[in-house]
Amino acid sequence: SIVITSTTVVLAYIVSSFRSSNKINSNEVVRQNGNSAISQFSRMIQFADSFSGANTVDNDATYTSPCPQTGGTYNYIKLRYQGQDRKLSCNTDGIKIDGGSIIDTQRVSVAAGTCSFTCSQAGSSVPPVIGINFELSLGDSTSAPEKSANIKFSTTVKMRNL
C-alpha cells in the first residue's frame, strides 16, 4: 500500500512537471514571435525615411496621410524605409512586411480581431505616432491547456526621421 501510494505520488509529480514544462515552452514560442514582430515593426516605423499613410484596406489609392489628430485604427501602414517603399500589415491574415509573414505561421496565429495599428498626428509637419497592437495564439480550442498560449502585444512608436 505504501509502495503504491509512493509510486502514485512520484508519477503525479512527473506528469505535473511535464505539463508545466509544456506550458513554459508554449508561452516562449508565442513570446518570441510577438517580440520579434514588435521589434521589426518598431524599427521600421521609428527610422522610416518618410510616412506615406495608413489604411484599413489594402488599396494603394486611399491611404490616409497625415493621420487624424484624434487618431484612427488601421490595418496597413505605408512608409519609406532605407530608400524602399514598404507596406506593413496587421490583420487576421497575419503580421506582414511587404506581404511576407514575420511570424512563424506554422506555430502561432493572430487572434481574430486583435491586430491593428493606431495612428495620430498633430499636423502634417509633425511625425506621426503609430501604435502596434495584436494578440498571438498557440494551439486551438482542442489543445490541452498546457499546450496552448495567448499573449497580447502592444507598443507605441514615434517616427524620428521626418
Short mmCIF file of C-alpha atoms in Angstrom, two decimals:
data_model
loop_
_atom_site.label_atom_id
_atom_site.label_comp_id
_atom_site.label_asym_id
_atom_site.label_seq_id
_atom_site.Cartn_x
_atom_site.Cartn_y
_atom_site.Cartn_z
CA SER A 1 0.00 0.00 0.00
CA ILE A 2 2.85 2.38 0.85
CA VAL A 3 4.70 1.42 -2.35
CA ILE A 4 1.59 2.06 -4.50
CA THR A 5 0.96 5.43 -2.82
CA SER A 6 4.61 6.46 -3.26
CA THR A 7 4.55 5.41 -6.92
CA THR A 8 1.33 7.37 -7.49
CA VAL A 9 2.83 10.50 -5.88
CA VAL A 10 6.01 10.23 -7.97
CA LEU A 11 4.02 9.73 -11.20
CA ALA A 12 1.75 12.69 -10.36
CA TYR A 13 4.85 14.85 -9.79
CA ILE A 14 6.39 13.77 -13.12
CA VAL A 15 3.16 14.45 -15.04
CA SER A 16 2.79 17.84 -13.33
CA SER A 17 6.39 18.75 -14.19
CA PHE A 18 5.86 17.72 -17.82
CA ARG A 19 2.71 19.87 -18.10
CA SER A 20 4.48 22.87 -16.57
CA SER A 21 7.36 22.42 -19.00
CA ASN A 22 4.96 22.29 -21.97
CA LYS A 23 3.20 25.49 -20.80
CA ILE A 24 6.51 27.30 -20.42
CA ASN A 25 7.56 26.17 -23.92
CA SER A 26 4.19 27.25 -25.40
CA ASN A 27 4.46 30.70 -23.82
CA GLU A 28 8.05 31.06 -25.02
CA VAL A 29 7.14 30.26 -28.66
CA VAL A 30 4.39 32.90 -28.61
CA ARG A 31 6.56 35.44 -26.77
CA GLN A 32 9.48 35.05 -29.21
CA ASN A 33 7.23 35.51 -32.25
CA GLY A 34 5.45 38.53 -30.78
CA ASN A 35 8.62 40.24 -29.58
CA SER A 36 10.25 39.71 -32.97
CA ALA A 37 7.24 41.20 -34.82
CA ILE A 38 7.06 44.20 -32.45
CA SER A 39 10.80 44.77 -32.85
CA GLN A 40 10.75 44.62 -36.68
CA PHE A 41 7.70 46.90 -36.99
CA SER A 42 9.04 49.35 -34.39
CA ARG A 43 12.45 49.65 -36.04
CA MET A 44 10.95 50.29 -39.48
CA ILE A 45 8.47 52.86 -38.17
CA GLN A 46 10.92 54.67 -35.89
CA PHE A 47 13.62 55.02 -38.54
CA ALA A 48 11.38 55.46 -41.61
CA ASP A 49 12.59 57.92 -44.24
CA SER A 50 9.01 59.09 -44.82
CA PHE A 51 5.41 58.24 -44.00
CA SER A 52 3.03 57.54 -46.90
CA GLY A 53 -0.13 56.85 -44.92
CA ALA A 54 -2.41 54.38 -43.16
CA ASN A 55 -5.46 52.45 -44.36
CA THR A 56 -7.99 49.86 -43.22
CA VAL A 57 -7.92 48.04 -46.59
CA ASP A 58 -5.10 47.18 -48.96
CA ASN A 59 -5.88 49.83 -51.56
CA ASP A 60 -2.96 51.99 -52.64
CA ALA A 61 -5.21 54.84 -53.75
CA THR A 62 -6.80 55.59 -50.38
CA TYR A 63 -4.06 55.81 -47.75
CA THR A 64 -4.67 58.49 -45.10
CA SER A 65 -1.84 60.98 -44.58
CA PRO A 66 -1.44 62.79 -42.31
CA CYS A 67 -3.18 60.67 -39.70
CA PRO A 68 -6.05 62.35 -37.83
CA GLN A 69 -5.13 64.36 -34.72
CA THR A 70 -7.68 62.34 -32.76
CA GLY A 71 -6.16 59.10 -34.04
CA GLY A 72 -7.55 56.24 -36.07
CA THR A 73 -7.33 52.46 -36.27
CA TYR A 74 -5.83 50.84 -39.37
CA ASN A 75 -4.54 47.53 -40.73
CA TYR A 76 -1.98 48.85 -43.22
CA ILE A 77 0.87 51.34 -42.93
CA LYS A 78 2.91 52.54 -45.91
CA LEU A 79 6.29 54.13 -45.42
CA ARG A 80 9.69 54.51 -46.98
CA TYR A 81 12.48 52.70 -45.13
CA GLN A 82 16.15 52.62 -46.18
CA GLY A 83 15.22 54.01 -49.59
CA GLN A 84 12.48 51.44 -50.32
CA ASP A 85 8.68 51.70 -50.22
CA ARG A 86 7.41 49.25 -47.60
CA LYS A 87 3.95 48.07 -46.54
CA LEU A 88 3.29 46.83 -43.02
CA SER A 89 0.08 44.88 -42.48
CA CYS A 90 -1.58 43.67 -39.32
CA ASN A 91 -4.89 41.81 -39.58
CA THR A 92 -6.44 38.36 -39.24
CA ASP A 93 -4.40 37.24 -42.29
CA GLY A 94 -1.23 37.79 -40.29
CA ILE A 95 1.54 40.17 -39.41
CA LYS A 96 3.46 41.00 -42.58
CA ILE A 97 6.00 43.25 -44.21
CA ASP A 98 5.53 43.59 -47.97
CA GLY A 99 3.23 40.55 -47.96
CA GLY A 100 5.72 38.24 -46.22
CA SER A 101 4.86 36.94 -42.77
CA ILE A 102 7.17 37.95 -39.93
CA ILE A 103 5.75 35.35 -37.52
CA ASP A 104 6.03 31.58 -37.66
CA THR A 105 2.55 30.80 -39.02
CA GLN A 106 3.20 27.08 -38.61
CA ARG A 107 3.28 27.57 -34.84
CA VAL A 108 1.35 30.72 -33.94
CA SER A 109 -1.62 32.64 -35.30
CA VAL A 110 -3.10 36.10 -34.88
CA ALA A 111 -6.17 36.03 -32.66
CA ALA A 112 -9.16 37.22 -34.72
CA GLY A 113 -9.91 40.93 -34.48
CA THR A 114 -6.86 41.80 -32.38
CA CYS A 115 -4.32 43.03 -34.94
CA SER A 116 -4.23 46.72 -35.79
CA PHE A 117 -2.24 49.92 -35.95
CA THR A 118 -3.30 53.21 -34.42
CA CYS A 119 -2.07 56.43 -35.93
CA SER A 120 -2.30 60.00 -34.68
CA GLN A 121 -0.57 63.11 -35.93
CA ALA A 122 -0.81 66.70 -34.67
CA GLY A 123 -0.24 68.03 -38.20
CA SER A 124 1.49 67.28 -41.48
CA SER A 125 4.77 68.79 -40.22
CA VAL A 126 4.76 66.66 -37.04
CA PRO A 127 5.85 62.99 -37.11
CA PRO A 128 3.02 60.50 -36.62
CA VAL A 129 2.74 58.28 -33.57
CA ILE A 130 1.97 54.69 -34.55
CA GLY A 131 0.56 52.12 -32.13
CA ILE A 132 1.02 48.40 -32.80
CA ASN A 133 -1.47 46.02 -31.18
CA PHE A 134 -2.05 42.29 -31.61
CA GLU A 135 -2.58 39.02 -29.78
CA LEU A 136 -0.85 35.80 -30.78
CA SER A 137 -2.15 32.31 -30.03
CA LEU A 138 -0.56 28.89 -29.96
CA GLY A 139 -2.83 25.87 -30.15
CA ASP A 140 -6.59 25.84 -30.59
CA SER A 141 -9.72 25.02 -28.62
CA THR A 142 -8.92 21.29 -28.82
CA SER A 143 -5.40 21.68 -27.42
CA ALA A 144 -4.62 20.73 -23.85
CA PRO A 145 -4.27 23.85 -21.66
CA GLU A 146 -0.55 23.27 -21.18
CA LYS A 147 -0.03 23.21 -24.97
CA SER A 148 -1.82 26.49 -25.69
CA ALA A 149 -0.94 30.12 -25.06
CA ASN A 150 -2.34 33.58 -25.80
CA ILE A 151 -0.27 36.73 -25.30
CA LYS A 152 -1.16 40.36 -26.10
CA PHE A 153 1.48 42.67 -27.54
CA SER A 154 1.28 46.44 -27.73
CA THR A 155 3.64 49.37 -28.19
CA THR A 156 3.68 52.93 -29.49
CA VAL A 157 6.40 54.31 -31.78
CA LYS A 158 7.10 57.88 -32.91
CA MET A 159 8.78 58.33 -36.28
CA ARG A 160 12.14 60.07 -35.84
CA ASN A 161 13.46 60.95 -39.26
CA LEU A 162 10.58 63.04 -40.61
#
